[in-house]
Short mmCIF file of C-alpha atoms in Angstrom, two decimals:
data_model
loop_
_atom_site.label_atom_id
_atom_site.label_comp_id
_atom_site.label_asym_id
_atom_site.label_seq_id
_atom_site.Cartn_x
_atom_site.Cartn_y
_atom_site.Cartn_z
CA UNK A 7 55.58 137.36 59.69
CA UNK A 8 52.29 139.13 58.15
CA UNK A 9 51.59 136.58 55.46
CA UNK A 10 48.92 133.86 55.30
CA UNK A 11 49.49 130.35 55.98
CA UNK A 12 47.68 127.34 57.19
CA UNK A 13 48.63 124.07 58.32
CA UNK A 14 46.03 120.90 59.30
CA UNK A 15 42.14 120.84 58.94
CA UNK A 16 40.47 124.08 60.04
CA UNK A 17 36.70 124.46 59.44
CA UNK A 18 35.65 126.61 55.91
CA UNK A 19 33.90 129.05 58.11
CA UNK A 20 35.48 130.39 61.66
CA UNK A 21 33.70 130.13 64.75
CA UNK A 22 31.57 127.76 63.78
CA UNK A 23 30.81 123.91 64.33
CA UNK A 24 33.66 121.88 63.81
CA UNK A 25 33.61 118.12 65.67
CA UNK A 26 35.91 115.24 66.07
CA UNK A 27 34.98 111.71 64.49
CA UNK A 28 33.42 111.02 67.47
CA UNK A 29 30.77 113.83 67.70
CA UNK A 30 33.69 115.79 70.46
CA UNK A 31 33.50 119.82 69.17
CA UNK A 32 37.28 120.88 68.52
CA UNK A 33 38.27 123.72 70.95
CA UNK A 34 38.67 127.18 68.87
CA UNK A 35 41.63 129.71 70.27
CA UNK A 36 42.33 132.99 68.82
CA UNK A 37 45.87 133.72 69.22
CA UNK A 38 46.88 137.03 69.01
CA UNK A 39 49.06 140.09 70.48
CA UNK A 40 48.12 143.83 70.92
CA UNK A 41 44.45 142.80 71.57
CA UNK A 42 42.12 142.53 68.55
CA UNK A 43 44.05 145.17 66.29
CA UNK A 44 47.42 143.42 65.35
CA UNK A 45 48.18 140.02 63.04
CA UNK A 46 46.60 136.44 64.87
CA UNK A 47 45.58 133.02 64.19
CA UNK A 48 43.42 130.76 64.75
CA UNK A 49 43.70 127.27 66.19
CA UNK A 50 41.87 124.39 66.58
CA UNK A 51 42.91 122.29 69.26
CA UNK A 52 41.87 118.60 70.10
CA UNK A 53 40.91 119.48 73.79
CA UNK A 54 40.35 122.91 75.77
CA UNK A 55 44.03 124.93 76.01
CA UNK A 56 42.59 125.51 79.69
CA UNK A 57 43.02 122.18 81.75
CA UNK A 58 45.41 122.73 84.46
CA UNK A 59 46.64 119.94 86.73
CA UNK A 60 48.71 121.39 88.76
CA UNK A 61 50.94 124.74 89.83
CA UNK A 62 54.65 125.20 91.37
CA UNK A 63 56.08 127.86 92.86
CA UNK A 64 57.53 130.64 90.31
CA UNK A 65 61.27 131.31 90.66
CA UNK A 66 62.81 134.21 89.48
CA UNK A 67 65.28 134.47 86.19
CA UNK A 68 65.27 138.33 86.69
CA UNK A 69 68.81 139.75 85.34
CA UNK A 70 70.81 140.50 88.08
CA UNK A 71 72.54 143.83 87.02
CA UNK A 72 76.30 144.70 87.45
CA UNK A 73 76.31 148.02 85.80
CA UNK A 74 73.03 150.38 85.19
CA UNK A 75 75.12 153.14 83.93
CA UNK A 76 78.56 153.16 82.13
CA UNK A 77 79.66 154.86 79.05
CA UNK A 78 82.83 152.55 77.99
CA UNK A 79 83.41 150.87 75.25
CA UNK A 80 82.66 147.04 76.26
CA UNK A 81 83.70 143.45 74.65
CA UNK A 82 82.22 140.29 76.06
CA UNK A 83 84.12 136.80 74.63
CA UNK A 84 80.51 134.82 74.45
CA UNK A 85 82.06 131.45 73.96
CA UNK A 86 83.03 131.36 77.30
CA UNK A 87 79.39 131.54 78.84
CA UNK A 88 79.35 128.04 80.44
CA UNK A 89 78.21 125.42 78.87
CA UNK A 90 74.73 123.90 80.09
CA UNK A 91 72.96 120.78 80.27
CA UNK A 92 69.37 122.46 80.28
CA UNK A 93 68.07 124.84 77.97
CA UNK A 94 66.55 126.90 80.02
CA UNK A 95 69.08 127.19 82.80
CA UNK A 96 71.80 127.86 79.66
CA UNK A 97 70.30 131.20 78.94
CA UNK A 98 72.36 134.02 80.47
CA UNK A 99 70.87 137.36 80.04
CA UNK A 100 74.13 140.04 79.36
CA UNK A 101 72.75 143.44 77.86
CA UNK A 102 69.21 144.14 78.83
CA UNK A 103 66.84 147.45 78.82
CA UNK A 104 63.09 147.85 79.22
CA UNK A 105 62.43 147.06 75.72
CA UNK A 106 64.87 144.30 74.87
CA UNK A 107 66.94 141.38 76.72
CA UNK A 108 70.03 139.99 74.76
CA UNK A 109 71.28 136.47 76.06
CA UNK A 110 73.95 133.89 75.57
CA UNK A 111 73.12 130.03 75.96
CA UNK A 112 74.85 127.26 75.21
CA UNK A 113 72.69 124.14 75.68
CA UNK A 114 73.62 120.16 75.63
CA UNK A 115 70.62 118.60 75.45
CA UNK A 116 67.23 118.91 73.79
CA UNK A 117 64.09 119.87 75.36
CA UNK A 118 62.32 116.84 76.30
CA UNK A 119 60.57 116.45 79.37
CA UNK A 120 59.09 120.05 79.83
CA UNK A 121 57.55 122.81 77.37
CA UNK A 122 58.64 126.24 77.35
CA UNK A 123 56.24 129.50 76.57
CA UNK A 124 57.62 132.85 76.92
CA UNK A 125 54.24 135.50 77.47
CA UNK A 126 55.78 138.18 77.86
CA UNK A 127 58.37 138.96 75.02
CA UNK A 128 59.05 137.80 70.89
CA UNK A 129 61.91 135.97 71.10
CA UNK A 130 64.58 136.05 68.48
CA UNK A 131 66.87 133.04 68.55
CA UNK A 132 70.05 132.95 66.48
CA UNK A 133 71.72 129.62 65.96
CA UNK A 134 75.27 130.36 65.66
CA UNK A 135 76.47 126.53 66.31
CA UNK A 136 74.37 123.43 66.20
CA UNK A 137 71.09 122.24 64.34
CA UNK A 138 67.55 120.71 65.41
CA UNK A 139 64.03 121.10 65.08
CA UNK A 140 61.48 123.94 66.75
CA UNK A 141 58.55 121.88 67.76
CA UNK A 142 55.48 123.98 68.32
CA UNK A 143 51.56 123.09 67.87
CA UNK A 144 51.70 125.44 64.75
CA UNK A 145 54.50 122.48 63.47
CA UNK A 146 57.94 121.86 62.83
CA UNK A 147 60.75 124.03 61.70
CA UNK A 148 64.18 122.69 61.44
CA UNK A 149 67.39 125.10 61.85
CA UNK A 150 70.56 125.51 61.18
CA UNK A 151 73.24 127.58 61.65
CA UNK A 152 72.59 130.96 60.24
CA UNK A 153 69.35 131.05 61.05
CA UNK A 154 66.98 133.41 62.85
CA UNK A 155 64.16 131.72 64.50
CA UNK A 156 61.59 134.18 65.48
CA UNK A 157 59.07 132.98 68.05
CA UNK A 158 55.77 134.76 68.85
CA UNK A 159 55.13 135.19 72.71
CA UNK A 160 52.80 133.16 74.19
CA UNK A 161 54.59 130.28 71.45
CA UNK A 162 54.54 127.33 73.80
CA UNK A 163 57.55 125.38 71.92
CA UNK A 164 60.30 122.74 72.23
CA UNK A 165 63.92 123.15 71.12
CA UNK A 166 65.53 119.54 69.60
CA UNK A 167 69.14 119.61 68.89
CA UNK A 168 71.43 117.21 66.60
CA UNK A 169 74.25 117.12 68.86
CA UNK A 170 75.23 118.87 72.11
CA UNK A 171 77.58 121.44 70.75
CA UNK A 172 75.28 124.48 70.62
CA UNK A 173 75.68 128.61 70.71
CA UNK A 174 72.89 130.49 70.50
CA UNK A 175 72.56 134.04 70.52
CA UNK A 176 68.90 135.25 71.73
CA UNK A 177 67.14 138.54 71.74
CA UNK A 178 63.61 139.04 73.91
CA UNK A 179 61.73 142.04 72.49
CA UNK A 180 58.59 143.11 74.72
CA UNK A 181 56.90 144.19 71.50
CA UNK A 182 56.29 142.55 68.20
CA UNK A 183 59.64 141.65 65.94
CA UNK A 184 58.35 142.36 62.71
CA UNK A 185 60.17 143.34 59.09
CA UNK A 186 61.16 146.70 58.27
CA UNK A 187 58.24 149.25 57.17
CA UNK A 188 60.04 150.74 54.29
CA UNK A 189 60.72 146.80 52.81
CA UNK A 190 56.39 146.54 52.56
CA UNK A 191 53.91 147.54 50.67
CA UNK A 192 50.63 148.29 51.93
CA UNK A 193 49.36 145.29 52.00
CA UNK A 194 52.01 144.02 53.56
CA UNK A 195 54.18 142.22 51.00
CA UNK A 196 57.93 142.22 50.64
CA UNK A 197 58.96 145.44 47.70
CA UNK A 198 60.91 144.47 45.31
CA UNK A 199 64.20 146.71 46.42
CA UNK A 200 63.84 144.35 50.04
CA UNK A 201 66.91 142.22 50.86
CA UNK A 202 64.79 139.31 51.18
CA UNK A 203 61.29 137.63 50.38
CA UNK A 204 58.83 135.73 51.62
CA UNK A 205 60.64 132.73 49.18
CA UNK A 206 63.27 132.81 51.81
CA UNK A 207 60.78 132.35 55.30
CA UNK A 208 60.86 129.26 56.16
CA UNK A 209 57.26 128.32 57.65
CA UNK A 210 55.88 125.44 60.37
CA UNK A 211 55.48 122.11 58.34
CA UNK A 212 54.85 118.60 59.27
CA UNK A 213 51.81 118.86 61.45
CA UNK A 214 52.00 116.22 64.00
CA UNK A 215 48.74 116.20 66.41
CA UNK A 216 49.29 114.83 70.17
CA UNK A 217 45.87 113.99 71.01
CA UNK A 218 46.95 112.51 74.34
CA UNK A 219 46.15 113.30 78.45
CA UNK A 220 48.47 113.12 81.40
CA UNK A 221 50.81 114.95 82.83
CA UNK A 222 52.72 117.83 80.43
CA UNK A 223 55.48 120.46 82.53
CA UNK A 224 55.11 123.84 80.54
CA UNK A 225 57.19 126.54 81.77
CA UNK A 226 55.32 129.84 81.37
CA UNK A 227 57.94 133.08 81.81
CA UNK A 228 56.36 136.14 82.80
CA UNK A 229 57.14 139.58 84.24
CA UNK A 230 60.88 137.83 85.28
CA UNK A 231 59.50 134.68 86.78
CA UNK A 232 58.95 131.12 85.53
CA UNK A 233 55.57 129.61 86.62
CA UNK A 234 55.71 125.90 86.79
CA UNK A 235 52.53 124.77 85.31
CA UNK A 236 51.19 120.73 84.49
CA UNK A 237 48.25 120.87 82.11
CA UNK A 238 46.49 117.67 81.76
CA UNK A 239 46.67 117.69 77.29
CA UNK A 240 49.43 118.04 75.23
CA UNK A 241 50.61 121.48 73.94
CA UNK A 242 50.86 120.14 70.75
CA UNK A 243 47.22 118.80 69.67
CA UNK A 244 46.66 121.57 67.14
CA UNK A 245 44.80 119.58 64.32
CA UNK A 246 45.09 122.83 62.42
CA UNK A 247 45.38 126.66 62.22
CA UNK A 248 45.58 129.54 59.89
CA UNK A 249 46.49 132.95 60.06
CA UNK A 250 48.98 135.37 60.31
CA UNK A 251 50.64 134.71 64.04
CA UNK A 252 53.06 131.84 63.87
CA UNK A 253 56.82 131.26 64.66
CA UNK A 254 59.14 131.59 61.72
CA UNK A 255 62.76 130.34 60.45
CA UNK A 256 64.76 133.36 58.46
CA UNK A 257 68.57 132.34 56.90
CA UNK A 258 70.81 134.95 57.65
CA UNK A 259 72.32 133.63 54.56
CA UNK A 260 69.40 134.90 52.61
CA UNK A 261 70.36 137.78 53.53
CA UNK A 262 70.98 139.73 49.66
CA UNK A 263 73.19 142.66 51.01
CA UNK A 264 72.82 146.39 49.34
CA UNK A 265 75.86 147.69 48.19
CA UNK A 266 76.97 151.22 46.29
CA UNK A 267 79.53 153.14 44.63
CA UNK A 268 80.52 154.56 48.59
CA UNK A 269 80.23 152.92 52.10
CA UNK A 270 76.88 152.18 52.66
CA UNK A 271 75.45 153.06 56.02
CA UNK A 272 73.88 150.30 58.88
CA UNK A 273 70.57 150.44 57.80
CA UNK A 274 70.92 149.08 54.79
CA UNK A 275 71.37 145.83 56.88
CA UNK A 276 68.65 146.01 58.81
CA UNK A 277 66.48 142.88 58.76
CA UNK A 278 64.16 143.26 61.59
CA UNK A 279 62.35 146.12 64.05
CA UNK A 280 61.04 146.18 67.07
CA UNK A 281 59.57 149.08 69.67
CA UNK A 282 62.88 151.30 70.19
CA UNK A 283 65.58 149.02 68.83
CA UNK A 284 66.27 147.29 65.14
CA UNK A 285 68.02 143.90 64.04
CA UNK A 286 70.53 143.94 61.51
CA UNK A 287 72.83 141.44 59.57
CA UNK A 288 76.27 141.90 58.47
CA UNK A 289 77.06 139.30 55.51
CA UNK A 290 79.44 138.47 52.50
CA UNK A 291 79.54 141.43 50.48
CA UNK A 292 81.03 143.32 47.40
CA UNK A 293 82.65 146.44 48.85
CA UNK A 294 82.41 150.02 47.08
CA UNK A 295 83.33 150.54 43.57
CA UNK A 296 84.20 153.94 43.59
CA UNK A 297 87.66 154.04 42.23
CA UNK A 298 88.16 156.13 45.22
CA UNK A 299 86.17 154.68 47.79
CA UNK A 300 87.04 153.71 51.30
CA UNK A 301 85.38 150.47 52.53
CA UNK A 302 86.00 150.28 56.23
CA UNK A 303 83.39 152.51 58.09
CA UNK A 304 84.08 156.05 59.03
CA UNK A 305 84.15 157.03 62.74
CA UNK A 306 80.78 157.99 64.33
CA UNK A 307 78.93 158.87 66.94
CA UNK A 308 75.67 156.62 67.70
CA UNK A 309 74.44 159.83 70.60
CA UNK A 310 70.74 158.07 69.99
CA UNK A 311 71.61 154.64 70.97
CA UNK A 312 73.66 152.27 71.92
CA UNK A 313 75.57 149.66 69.17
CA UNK A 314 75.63 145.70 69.74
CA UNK A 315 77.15 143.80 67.17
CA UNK A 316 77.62 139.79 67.64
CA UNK A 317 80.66 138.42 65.91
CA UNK A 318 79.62 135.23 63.91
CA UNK A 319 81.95 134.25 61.10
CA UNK A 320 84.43 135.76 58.76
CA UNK A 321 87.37 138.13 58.83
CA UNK A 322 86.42 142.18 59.78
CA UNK A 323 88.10 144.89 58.33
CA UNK A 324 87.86 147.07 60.51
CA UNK A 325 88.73 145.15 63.80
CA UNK A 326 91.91 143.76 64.86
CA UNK A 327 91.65 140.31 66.91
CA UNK A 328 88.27 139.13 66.50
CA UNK A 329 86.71 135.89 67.77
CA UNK A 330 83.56 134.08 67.46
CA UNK A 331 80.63 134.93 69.61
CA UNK A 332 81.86 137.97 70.79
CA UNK A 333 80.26 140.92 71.96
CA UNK A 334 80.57 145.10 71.50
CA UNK A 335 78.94 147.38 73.31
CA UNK A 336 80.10 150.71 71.84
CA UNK A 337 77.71 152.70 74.06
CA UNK A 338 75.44 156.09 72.92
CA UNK A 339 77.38 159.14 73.81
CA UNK A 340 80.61 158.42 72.37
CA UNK A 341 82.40 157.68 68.82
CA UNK A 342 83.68 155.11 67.85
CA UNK A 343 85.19 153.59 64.44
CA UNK A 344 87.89 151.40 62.89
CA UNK A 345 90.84 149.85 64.80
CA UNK A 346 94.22 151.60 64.14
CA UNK A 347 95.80 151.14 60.87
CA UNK A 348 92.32 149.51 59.08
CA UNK A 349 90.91 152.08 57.12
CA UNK A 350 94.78 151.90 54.78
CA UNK A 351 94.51 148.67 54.71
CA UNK A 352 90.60 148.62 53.28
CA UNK A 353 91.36 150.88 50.37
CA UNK A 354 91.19 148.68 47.48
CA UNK A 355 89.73 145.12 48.87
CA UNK A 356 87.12 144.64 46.67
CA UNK A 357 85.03 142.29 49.76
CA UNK A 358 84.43 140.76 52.69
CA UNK A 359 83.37 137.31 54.23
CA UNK A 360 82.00 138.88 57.46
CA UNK A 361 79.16 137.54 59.28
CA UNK A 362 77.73 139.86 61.87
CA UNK A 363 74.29 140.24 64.02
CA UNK A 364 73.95 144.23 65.00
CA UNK A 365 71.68 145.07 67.28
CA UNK A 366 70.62 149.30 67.70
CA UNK A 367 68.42 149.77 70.96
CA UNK A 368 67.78 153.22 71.10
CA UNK A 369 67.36 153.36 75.21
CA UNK A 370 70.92 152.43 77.42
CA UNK A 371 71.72 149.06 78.34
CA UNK A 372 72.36 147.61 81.54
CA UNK A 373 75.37 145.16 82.03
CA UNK A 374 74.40 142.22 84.16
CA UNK A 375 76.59 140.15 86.34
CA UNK A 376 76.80 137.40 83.87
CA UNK A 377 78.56 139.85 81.56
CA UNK A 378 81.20 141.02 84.01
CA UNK A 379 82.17 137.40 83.76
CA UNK A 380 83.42 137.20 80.47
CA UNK A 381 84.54 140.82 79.66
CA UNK A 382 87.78 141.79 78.19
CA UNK A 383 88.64 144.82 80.19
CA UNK A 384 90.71 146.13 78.44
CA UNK A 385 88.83 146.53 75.57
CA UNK A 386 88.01 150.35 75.62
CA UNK A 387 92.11 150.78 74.78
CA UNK A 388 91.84 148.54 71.56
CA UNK A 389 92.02 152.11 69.57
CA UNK A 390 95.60 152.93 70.52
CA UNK A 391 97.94 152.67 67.91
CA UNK A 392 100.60 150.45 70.12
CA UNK A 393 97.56 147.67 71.33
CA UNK A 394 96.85 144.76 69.03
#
């Protein structure tokens, strides 16, 4: 998120002397992506981020893919991606392309005895069940459901959930996850016509500093692998930081929706972009108040790229049989619209209680083994007038 913030003690001048009570100099680290030229941080940690103990052997969490190239329209049911007792090993990667991976995971149990850092993608984390706390250096966040936590790569973090009943729905972009263009002034603040503001980020807080040696497992991921790495300091011993590059907490609940006199179109949802695909959120709405208007979407044709949209909560006018944490695919090349017999029953409903994440990559995705699993076949024949 390109705003300022600061957490801890930082020095009034940067790169400059800054000790410990005891005469130790604090170890500056610029953090930052896309070289010098994009948004970064810096942070002062309470030994070098450098000390490494020890390395394992990398093991591979590659996608394995079922299908490279399909063109059918594709359901997945994600509540019945198995239930995990590691957080790491719950992630199952379903819809992936060069630019993005989407996953499923449904956790048990917290993060406790291991760190995880992801250097080679922005992750997007929707928690559709369960709360907890993100636990980075930068600070704490807690979530809930609804909300998008965005984490900047290279984020060495810790998830902590309340109970072991958890869904989350996670997107890996290989290039920054920022906030719409049009929603920003130069400078980088929020317009005033943007469905949200920076009153509705929720920021790190509650600094903690580990200033403590031993032994600390951080899983690094990078180009498909997971390097096992023991650094000799804690992750956490930021005593402070300031900046632009931190991880994030957005409500999808603070969503304000944009509504009109006719059916608005999918980008007035949109609520983050990426490099070649954009992040969108389907909420409670008022429908169209033309005295004529039709609220269920028209049919289309998405030829530019393919349409993801993750069921969440709420009742959809325009599909028939819906569950939680399911999946479309309604791939580029072909149209697709509203289930028989939903556009009638639209006219006059003056709104809806969906909750929805869309995703729009605009290169093909790949359908991985994992995803095979848990498809409805029969899915591509929901549009026939006899099939509930």
């Amino acid at each position: 998120m390109a705003f300022y913030h600061t957490l801890g003690t930082i020095p009034p001048k940067r790169h400059t002397v800054f000790r410990k009570p005891n005469g130790v100099l604090y170890a500056e680290e610029l953090v930052s992506t896309e070289g010098f030229s994009s948004v970064y941080s810096l942070v002062y940690h309470s030994h070098p981020p450098t000390i490494v103990k020890k390395l394992g052997e990398p093991y591979t969490v590659e996608p394995k893919i079922a299908r490279e190239k399909h063109l059918k329209h594709t359901s997945l049911r994600g509540f019945n991606i198995k239930r995990e007792e590691d957080y790491l090993q719950s992630r199952k990667p379903v819809l992936v392309n060069s630019d993005l991976h989407i996953s499923l995971a449904a956790p048990k149990n917290s993060m406790t005895d291991y760190f995880y850092k992801n250097s080679q993608a922005d992750e997007l984390i929707f928690i559709h069940v369960g709360s907890g706390v993100l636990k980075t250096g930068y600070g704490q966040i807690p979530f809930e459901y609804g909300d998008y936590l965005i984490i900047p790569r290279g984020t060495i973090y810790q998830l902590h959930f309340n109970t072991e009943d958890n869904r989350l729905f996670i997107v890996e972009s290989f290039s920054p996850i920022t906030t719409p263009k049009r929603y920003r002034n130069d400078q980088g603040q929020l317009l005033e016509h943007s469905p949200f503001c920076e009153r509705d980020i929720k920021r790190p807080q509650n600094l903690e500093t580990f200033d403590e040696e031993g032994d600390f497992k951080v899983l690094i991921k990078k180009q498909g692998l997971i390097y096992p790495y023991t650094y000799g300091t804690h992750p956490f011993d930021f005593i402070g930081w300031d900046g632009y590059h931190y991880p994030y907490a957005f409500s999808i609940h603070n969503f304000e929706p944009i509504t009109g006199r006719l059916h608005q179109p999918p980008p007035v949802h949109q609520t983050f972009e990426a490099y070649n695909f954009v992040v969108c959120s389907f909420v409670p709405r008022k429908y169209d108040y033309h005295p004529q208007s039709i609220p269920a979407p028209y049919n289309h044709s998405n030829i530019d790229s393919d349409e993801v949209l993750y069921y969440v909560d709420g009742d959809f006018m325009s599909r028939k049989s819906v569950e939680k944490g399911q999946i479309t695919l309604h791939p580029g090349g072909i149209p697709h619209g509203p289930h028989p017999g939903t556009v009638e029953k639209s006219i006059g409903k003056e709104s809806t209680g969906e909750l929805a994440v869309m995703i729009d990559p605009f290169k093909p995705l790949m359908i991985t083994e994992y995803a095979i699993e848990i498809e409805d076949p029969d899915y591509f024949r929901s549009w026939q007038e006899n099939v509930e």
